[in-house]
C-alpha cells in the first residue's frame, strides 16, 4: 500500500548550477518504470530550488522537489529565514523537519519542530519528520525513550489524517555521515518501534505513514534495509550527491 520514497538530502552542497546538472544527470539514469515503483525526491539547498524546479517543469521530470528546512511563521521579521508558503509556491512538495543537524547545530527543539510540521502541512506540503538517538543514548539503552519522545512531540496535536499523509525518518545520529550503518535488523526494529508509537496515538494512520531509514545508506546496503517490513524508503545524504549511486539507490531491487 505504501509507495517507497528515496529522498536525497544534499545538505549544504551544490551551487545552483551544480544542482541543475545533478538533477539532469539523475534523470538520465532513471526510467519511467522506476517512478511507478518509487517516489524520487531531491532536497537541494534553498539557492538551488528555483533552478531545479525549472528543469523539472521544462523537461517534465517525475523527480519531486523538497526543501531541507523552513520557518514555522508565514512572514515577518525573521532575518535569513524562508516561510513554508515561499516554498509551496515554488512547487516544493516535501520539507525536512527536525534533522539532527538542525537540532544539534541550530538548536531546534521538539516544540519548534512540531510548529514547523504543522506549518508545512498547512501549506499543503509533506513534512519529513526526523528522529534518532546519539551514540551515548544508544549505549545507555535510551534509544526507544529518545526516539519515542521525538515522535510523540513532533506529531503533537495533529489529526490522524495529517499523520497518515506524512513521512517520518529514523536516523541514528551515530550513523549519519560516518559510514557506520545500523544493521538492517536494528534499523527495521526501530522503524517498527516508530510505527507502533504512531499507532498508540493515531491508530490506523500508522499503516499509511511512510517511515524511512537514514544514516550512511549506500548502494551496497540498501537492499537489506528495504527488505524490512516497516522501512518504506531512505533519506540519503552523502550517496545522493553522486547521480550514479543515487540512481542505484532508487533502483534498489536491481
Ligand atoms: P548520510 O546522511 O547518508 O550522509 O549518512 C543522512 C542524512 O543526514 O539524512
mmCIF file of C-alpha atoms and ligand atoms in Angstrom:
data_model
loop_
_atom_site.group_PDB
_atom_site.id
_atom_site.type_symbol
_atom_site.label_atom_id
_atom_site.label_comp_id
_atom_site.label_asym_id
_atom_site.label_seq_id
_atom_site.Cartn_x
_atom_site.Cartn_y
_atom_site.Cartn_z
ATOM 1 C CA UNK A 1 0.000 0.000 0.000
ATOM 2 C CA UNK A 2 2.758 2.451 0.943
ATOM 3 C CA UNK A 3 4.821 3.682 -2.002
ATOM 4 C CA UNK A 4 8.571 3.644 -1.468
ATOM 5 C CA UNK A 5 10.308 7.004 -1.183
ATOM 6 C CA UNK A 6 14.005 7.553 -1.835
ATOM 7 C CA UNK A 7 14.962 11.059 -0.769
ATOM 8 C CA UNK A 8 18.277 12.823 -1.335
ATOM 9 C CA UNK A 9 19.271 15.444 1.239
ATOM 10 C CA UNK A 10 22.033 17.441 -0.429
ATOM 11 C CA UNK A 11 22.699 19.436 2.757
ATOM 12 C CA UNK A 12 24.988 22.474 2.161
ATOM 13 C CA UNK A 13 26.380 21.129 -1.111
ATOM 14 C CA UNK A 14 25.978 22.303 -4.728
ATOM 15 C CA UNK A 15 25.730 25.781 -6.196
ATOM 16 C CA UNK A 16 22.543 26.373 -8.176
ATOM 17 C CA UNK A 17 24.375 25.445 -11.392
ATOM 18 C CA UNK A 18 25.679 22.208 -9.918
ATOM 19 C CA UNK A 19 22.205 21.422 -8.584
ATOM 20 C CA UNK A 20 20.800 21.801 -12.071
ATOM 21 C CA UNK A 21 23.386 19.436 -13.546
ATOM 22 C CA UNK A 22 22.855 16.958 -10.757
ATOM 23 C CA UNK A 23 19.120 16.628 -11.291
ATOM 24 C CA UNK A 24 19.597 16.333 -15.056
ATOM 25 C CA UNK A 25 22.202 13.598 -14.648
ATOM 26 C CA UNK A 26 19.935 11.767 -12.228
ATOM 27 C CA UNK A 27 17.009 11.924 -14.639
ATOM 28 C CA UNK A 28 19.115 10.401 -17.469
ATOM 29 C CA UNK A 29 19.832 7.405 -15.245
ATOM 30 C CA UNK A 30 16.203 6.634 -14.364
ATOM 31 C CA UNK A 31 13.418 5.043 -16.433
ATOM 32 C CA UNK A 32 9.685 5.861 -16.353
ATOM 33 C CA UNK A 33 9.041 2.496 -14.645
ATOM 34 C CA UNK A 34 11.247 3.482 -11.704
ATOM 35 C CA UNK A 35 8.870 6.284 -10.751
ATOM 36 C CA UNK A 36 5.911 3.903 -10.722
ATOM 37 C CA UNK A 37 7.596 1.928 -8.013
ATOM 38 C CA UNK A 38 9.375 4.668 -6.103
ATOM 39 C CA UNK A 39 8.822 8.358 -5.349
ATOM 40 C CA UNK A 40 12.140 10.062 -6.095
ATOM 41 C CA UNK A 41 12.862 13.238 -4.152
ATOM 42 C CA UNK A 42 15.772 15.680 -4.151
ATOM 43 C CA UNK A 43 16.269 18.354 -1.484
ATOM 44 C CA UNK A 44 18.796 20.923 -2.755
ATOM 45 C CA UNK A 45 19.844 23.978 -0.721
ATOM 46 C CA UNK A 46 17.457 26.973 -0.931
ATOM 47 C CA UNK A 47 19.547 28.645 -3.627
ATOM 48 C CA UNK A 48 19.116 25.644 -5.925
ATOM 49 C CA UNK A 49 15.349 25.217 -5.564
ATOM 50 C CA UNK A 50 14.295 27.589 -8.325
ATOM 51 C CA UNK A 51 16.752 26.184 -10.879
ATOM 52 C CA UNK A 52 15.832 22.602 -10.081
ATOM 53 C CA UNK A 53 12.103 23.421 -10.188
ATOM 54 C CA UNK A 54 12.555 24.990 -13.631
ATOM 55 C CA UNK A 55 14.353 21.964 -15.064
ATOM 56 C CA UNK A 56 11.769 19.591 -13.550
ATOM 57 C CA UNK A 57 8.940 21.567 -15.154
ATOM 58 C CA UNK A 58 10.597 22.245 -18.501
ATOM 59 C CA UNK A 59 11.782 18.676 -19.016
ATOM 60 C CA UNK A 60 8.628 17.144 -17.436
ATOM 61 C CA UNK A 61 10.679 15.146 -14.964
ATOM 62 C CA UNK A 62 8.953 12.989 -12.383
ATOM 63 C CA UNK A 63 11.562 13.802 -9.772
ATOM 64 C CA UNK A 64 9.970 15.631 -6.835
ATOM 65 C CA UNK A 65 11.310 18.702 -5.116
ATOM 66 C CA UNK A 66 11.927 19.074 -1.396
ATOM 67 C CA UNK A 67 13.447 21.656 0.941
ATOM 68 C CA UNK A 68 15.734 20.969 3.879
ATOM 69 C CA UNK A 69 14.233 23.472 6.296
ATOM 70 C CA UNK A 70 11.753 26.319 6.726
ATOM 71 C CA UNK A 71 10.456 28.631 9.428
ATOM 72 C CA UNK A 72 7.064 28.000 11.009
ATOM 73 C CA UNK A 73 5.759 31.561 10.556
ATOM 74 C CA UNK A 74 4.204 32.711 7.275
ATOM 75 C CA UNK A 75 6.070 36.021 7.218
ATOM 76 C CA UNK A 76 7.725 38.565 9.470
ATOM 77 C CA UNK A 77 10.961 39.916 10.873
ATOM 78 C CA UNK A 78 12.949 36.669 10.777
ATOM 79 C CA UNK A 79 16.157 37.615 9.003
ATOM 80 C CA UNK A 80 17.538 34.788 6.926
ATOM 81 C CA UNK A 81 14.501 32.523 7.196
ATOM 82 C CA UNK A 82 12.225 31.139 4.491
ATOM 83 C CA UNK A 83 8.494 30.541 5.028
ATOM 84 C CA UNK A 84 6.503 27.435 4.084
ATOM 85 C CA UNK A 85 4.423 29.493 1.669
ATOM 86 C CA UNK A 86 7.542 30.664 -0.201
ATOM 87 C CA UNK A 87 8.391 27.007 -0.716
ATOM 88 C CA UNK A 88 4.938 25.752 -1.673
ATOM 89 C CA UNK A 89 4.616 28.493 -4.302
ATOM 90 C CA UNK A 90 7.791 27.087 -5.856
ATOM 91 C CA UNK A 91 6.278 23.601 -6.255
ATOM 92 C CA UNK A 92 8.176 22.217 -3.293
ATOM 93 C CA UNK A 93 6.228 19.202 -2.096
ATOM 94 C CA UNK A 94 8.264 17.921 0.878
ATOM 95 C CA UNK A 95 10.138 19.707 3.670
ATOM 96 C CA UNK A 96 12.532 18.032 6.103
ATOM 97 C CA UNK A 97 11.758 18.973 9.725
ATOM 98 C CA UNK A 98 13.974 18.333 12.716
ATOM 99 C CA UNK A 99 17.001 16.834 11.012
ATOM 100 C CA UNK A 100 19.553 16.037 13.719
ATOM 101 C CA UNK A 101 21.956 18.630 12.269
ATOM 102 C CA UNK A 102 19.300 21.328 12.719
ATOM 103 C CA UNK A 103 18.568 20.089 16.229
ATOM 104 C CA UNK A 104 22.223 19.853 17.271
ATOM 105 C CA UNK A 105 23.870 22.749 15.434
ATOM 106 C CA UNK A 106 20.975 25.232 15.257
ATOM 107 C CA UNK A 107 19.213 24.380 18.496
ATOM 108 C CA UNK A 108 15.843 23.264 17.120
ATOM 109 C CA UNK A 109 13.687 21.967 19.942
ATOM 110 C CA UNK A 110 10.884 19.410 19.709
ATOM 111 C CA UNK A 111 8.428 22.284 20.115
ATOM 112 C CA UNK A 112 9.897 24.177 17.156
ATOM 113 C CA UNK A 113 9.901 21.015 15.080
ATOM 114 C CA UNK A 114 6.226 20.434 15.912
ATOM 115 C CA UNK A 115 5.309 24.009 14.903
ATOM 116 C CA UNK A 116 7.224 23.527 11.693
ATOM 117 C CA UNK A 117 5.451 20.242 10.898
ATOM 118 C CA UNK A 118 2.083 21.973 11.360
ATOM 119 C CA UNK A 119 3.115 24.924 9.166
ATOM 120 C CA UNK A 120 4.361 22.627 6.392
ATOM 121 C CA UNK A 121 1.061 20.712 6.423
ATOM 122 C CA UNK A 122 -0.945 23.956 6.472
ATOM 123 C CA UNK A 123 0.718 24.950 3.209
ATOM 124 C CA UNK A 124 -0.145 21.644 1.572
ATOM 125 C CA UNK A 125 3.324 20.093 1.674
ATOM 126 C CA UNK A 126 4.513 16.840 3.257
ATOM 127 C CA UNK A 127 6.774 17.054 6.302
ATOM 128 C CA UNK A 128 9.610 14.561 6.697
ATOM 129 C CA UNK A 129 9.909 14.451 10.482
ATOM 130 C CA UNK A 130 13.358 13.216 11.564
ATOM 131 C CA UNK A 131 14.167 11.405 14.782
ATOM 132 C CA UNK A 132 17.160 9.468 16.062
ATOM 133 C CA UNK A 133 19.385 8.809 19.048
ATOM 134 C CA UNK A 134 23.002 9.728 19.757
ATOM 135 C CA UNK A 135 25.667 7.092 20.307
ATOM 136 C CA UNK A 136 25.671 7.845 24.063
ATOM 137 C CA UNK A 137 21.892 7.379 24.234
ATOM 138 C CA UNK A 138 22.183 4.076 22.395
ATOM 139 C CA UNK A 139 24.895 2.865 24.778
ATOM 140 C CA UNK A 140 22.788 3.905 27.757
ATOM 141 C CA UNK A 141 19.846 1.932 26.284
ATOM 142 C CA UNK A 142 17.783 5.092 25.939
ATOM 143 C CA UNK A 143 17.162 4.714 22.217
ATOM 144 C CA UNK A 144 13.440 3.957 22.405
ATOM 145 C CA UNK A 145 12.812 6.613 25.039
ATOM 146 C CA UNK A 146 14.545 9.261 22.920
ATOM 147 C CA UNK A 147 13.034 8.322 19.577
ATOM 148 C CA UNK A 148 9.580 7.743 21.104
ATOM 149 C CA UNK A 149 9.537 11.193 22.632
ATOM 150 C CA UNK A 150 10.757 12.899 19.439
ATOM 151 C CA UNK A 151 7.953 11.198 17.503
ATOM 152 C CA UNK A 152 5.242 11.982 20.087
ATOM 153 C CA UNK A 153 6.275 15.633 20.472
ATOM 154 C CA UNK A 154 6.836 16.128 16.741
ATOM 155 C CA UNK A 155 3.293 14.893 15.998
ATOM 156 C CA UNK A 156 1.624 16.668 18.922
ATOM 157 C CA UNK A 157 -1.920 17.963 18.220
ATOM 158 C CA UNK A 158 -2.012 16.663 14.644
ATOM 159 C CA UNK A 159 -5.019 14.791 13.294
ATOM 160 C CA UNK A 160 -4.775 11.125 12.299
ATOM 161 C CA UNK A 161 -5.414 12.164 8.710
ATOM 162 C CA UNK A 162 -2.462 14.550 8.761
ATOM 163 C CA UNK A 163 -0.195 11.936 10.296
ATOM 164 C CA UNK A 164 -1.258 9.370 7.684
ATOM 165 C CA UNK A 165 -0.011 11.680 4.915
ATOM 166 C CA UNK A 166 3.388 12.275 6.487
ATOM 167 C CA UNK A 167 6.861 10.807 6.304
ATOM 168 C CA UNK A 168 8.985 10.014 9.372
ATOM 169 C CA UNK A 169 12.714 9.358 9.008
ATOM 170 C CA UNK A 170 14.517 7.322 11.643
ATOM 171 C CA UNK A 171 18.160 8.397 11.511
ATOM 172 C CA UNK A 172 20.501 7.272 14.294
ATOM 173 C CA UNK A 173 22.888 10.193 14.718
ATOM 174 C CA UNK A 174 25.947 7.953 15.046
ATOM 175 C CA UNK A 175 25.241 6.578 11.563
ATOM 176 C CA UNK A 176 24.899 9.913 9.755
ATOM 177 C CA UNK A 177 27.864 10.660 7.502
ATOM 178 C CA UNK A 178 30.052 8.218 9.424
ATOM 179 C CA UNK A 179 29.944 5.189 7.154
ATOM 180 C CA UNK A 180 28.532 3.194 10.130
ATOM 181 C CA UNK A 181 25.050 1.943 9.267
ATOM 182 C CA UNK A 182 22.625 0.373 11.656
ATOM 183 C CA UNK A 183 22.264 -3.300 10.749
ATOM 184 C CA UNK A 184 19.180 -3.969 8.654
ATOM 185 C CA UNK A 185 17.684 -5.814 11.648
ATOM 186 C CA UNK A 186 18.270 -2.916 14.057
ATOM 187 C CA UNK A 187 17.017 -0.345 11.560
ATOM 188 C CA UNK A 188 13.949 -2.486 10.808
ATOM 189 C CA UNK A 189 13.189 -2.948 14.518
ATOM 190 C CA UNK A 190 13.448 0.783 15.179
ATOM 191 C CA UNK A 191 11.186 1.610 12.243
ATOM 192 C CA UNK A 192 8.667 -0.894 13.649
ATOM 193 C CA UNK A 193 9.004 0.846 17.008
ATOM 194 C CA UNK A 194 8.297 4.213 15.339
ATOM 195 C CA UNK A 195 5.207 2.774 13.625
ATOM 196 C CA UNK A 196 3.954 1.311 16.912
ATOM 197 C CA UNK A 197 4.488 4.670 18.613
ATOM 198 C CA UNK A 198 2.375 6.327 15.915
ATOM 199 C CA UNK A 199 -0.288 3.604 16.270
ATOM 200 C CA UNK A 200 -0.618 4.165 20.029
ATOM 201 C CA UNK A 201 -1.782 7.714 19.399
ATOM 202 C CA UNK A 202 -3.186 7.754 15.899
ATOM 203 C CA UNK A 203 -4.452 4.214 15.292
ATOM 204 C CA UNK A 204 -4.712 3.199 11.651
ATOM 205 C CA UNK A 205 -2.779 6.264 10.453
ATOM 206 C CA UNK A 206 0.280 4.210 11.389
ATOM 207 C CA UNK A 207 -0.419 1.874 8.449
ATOM 208 C CA UNK A 208 -0.196 4.766 5.996
ATOM 209 C CA UNK A 209 2.626 6.925 7.359
ATOM 210 C CA UNK A 210 5.834 6.251 5.436
ATOM 211 C CA UNK A 211 8.901 5.529 7.521
ATOM 212 C CA UNK A 212 12.387 5.988 6.087
ATOM 213 C CA UNK A 213 15.740 4.882 7.409
ATOM 214 C CA UNK A 214 18.677 7.295 7.122
ATOM 215 C CA UNK A 215 22.357 7.075 8.060
ATOM 216 C CA UNK A 216 25.098 6.038 5.618
ATOM 217 C CA UNK A 217 22.706 4.381 3.174
ATOM 218 C CA UNK A 218 24.752 3.194 0.178
ATOM 219 C CA UNK A 219 24.126 1.043 -2.904
ATOM 220 C CA UNK A 220 25.720 -1.883 -1.034
ATOM 221 C CA UNK A 221 23.381 -1.853 1.972
ATOM 222 C CA UNK A 222 20.054 -0.552 0.696
ATOM 223 C CA UNK A 223 18.533 -3.853 -0.439
ATOM 224 C CA UNK A 224 18.770 -5.361 3.058
ATOM 225 C CA UNK A 225 17.181 -2.273 4.587
ATOM 226 C CA UNK A 226 14.344 -2.122 2.054
ATOM 227 C CA UNK A 227 13.521 -5.781 2.696
ATOM 228 C CA UNK A 228 12.290 -4.830 6.172
ATOM 229 C CA UNK A 229 8.520 -4.632 6.525
ATOM 230 C CA UNK A 230 8.444 -1.242 8.217
ATOM 231 C CA UNK A 231 11.101 0.513 6.119
ATOM 232 C CA UNK A 232 9.444 2.364 3.236
ATOM 233 C CA UNK A 233 12.485 4.127 1.861
ATOM 234 C CA UNK A 234 15.645 6.017 2.671
ATOM 235 C CA UNK A 235 16.793 9.535 3.474
ATOM 236 C CA UNK A 236 20.228 9.769 1.923
ATOM 237 C CA UNK A 237 22.956 12.361 2.419
ATOM 238 C CA UNK A 238 26.412 11.577 1.025
ATOM 239 C CA UNK A 239 25.385 8.973 -1.547
ATOM 240 C CA UNK A 240 22.739 11.289 -3.018
ATOM 241 C CA UNK A 241 25.465 13.664 -4.261
ATOM 242 C CA UNK A 242 26.636 11.180 -6.870
ATOM 243 C CA UNK A 243 23.970 10.673 -9.566
ATOM 244 C CA UNK A 244 25.226 7.129 -10.276
ATOM 245 C CA UNK A 245 24.953 5.992 -6.690
ATOM 246 C CA UNK A 246 21.675 7.832 -6.078
ATOM 247 C CA UNK A 247 20.172 6.217 -9.189
ATOM 248 C CA UNK A 248 21.218 2.792 -7.934
ATOM 249 C CA UNK A 249 19.597 3.547 -4.569
ATOM 250 C CA UNK A 250 16.349 4.398 -6.361
ATOM 251 C CA UNK A 251 16.611 1.086 -8.271
ATOM 252 C CA UNK A 252 17.489 -0.837 -5.141
ATOM 253 C CA UNK A 253 15.891 -4.082 -6.362
ATOM 254 C CA UNK A 254 18.280 -4.439 -9.324
HETATM 255 P P1 LIG B 1 24.287 10.249 5.206
HETATM 256 O O1 LIG B 1 23.246 11.369 5.726
HETATM 257 O O2 LIG B 1 23.560 9.415 4.186
HETATM 258 O O3 LIG B 1 25.426 11.032 4.608
HETATM 259 O O4 LIG B 1 24.685 9.458 6.400
HETATM 260 C C1 LIG B 1 21.915 11.030 6.004
HETATM 261 C C2 LIG B 1 21.154 12.227 6.493
HETATM 262 O O5 LIG B 1 21.721 13.068 7.217
HETATM 263 O O6 LIG B 1 19.958 12.390 6.172
#
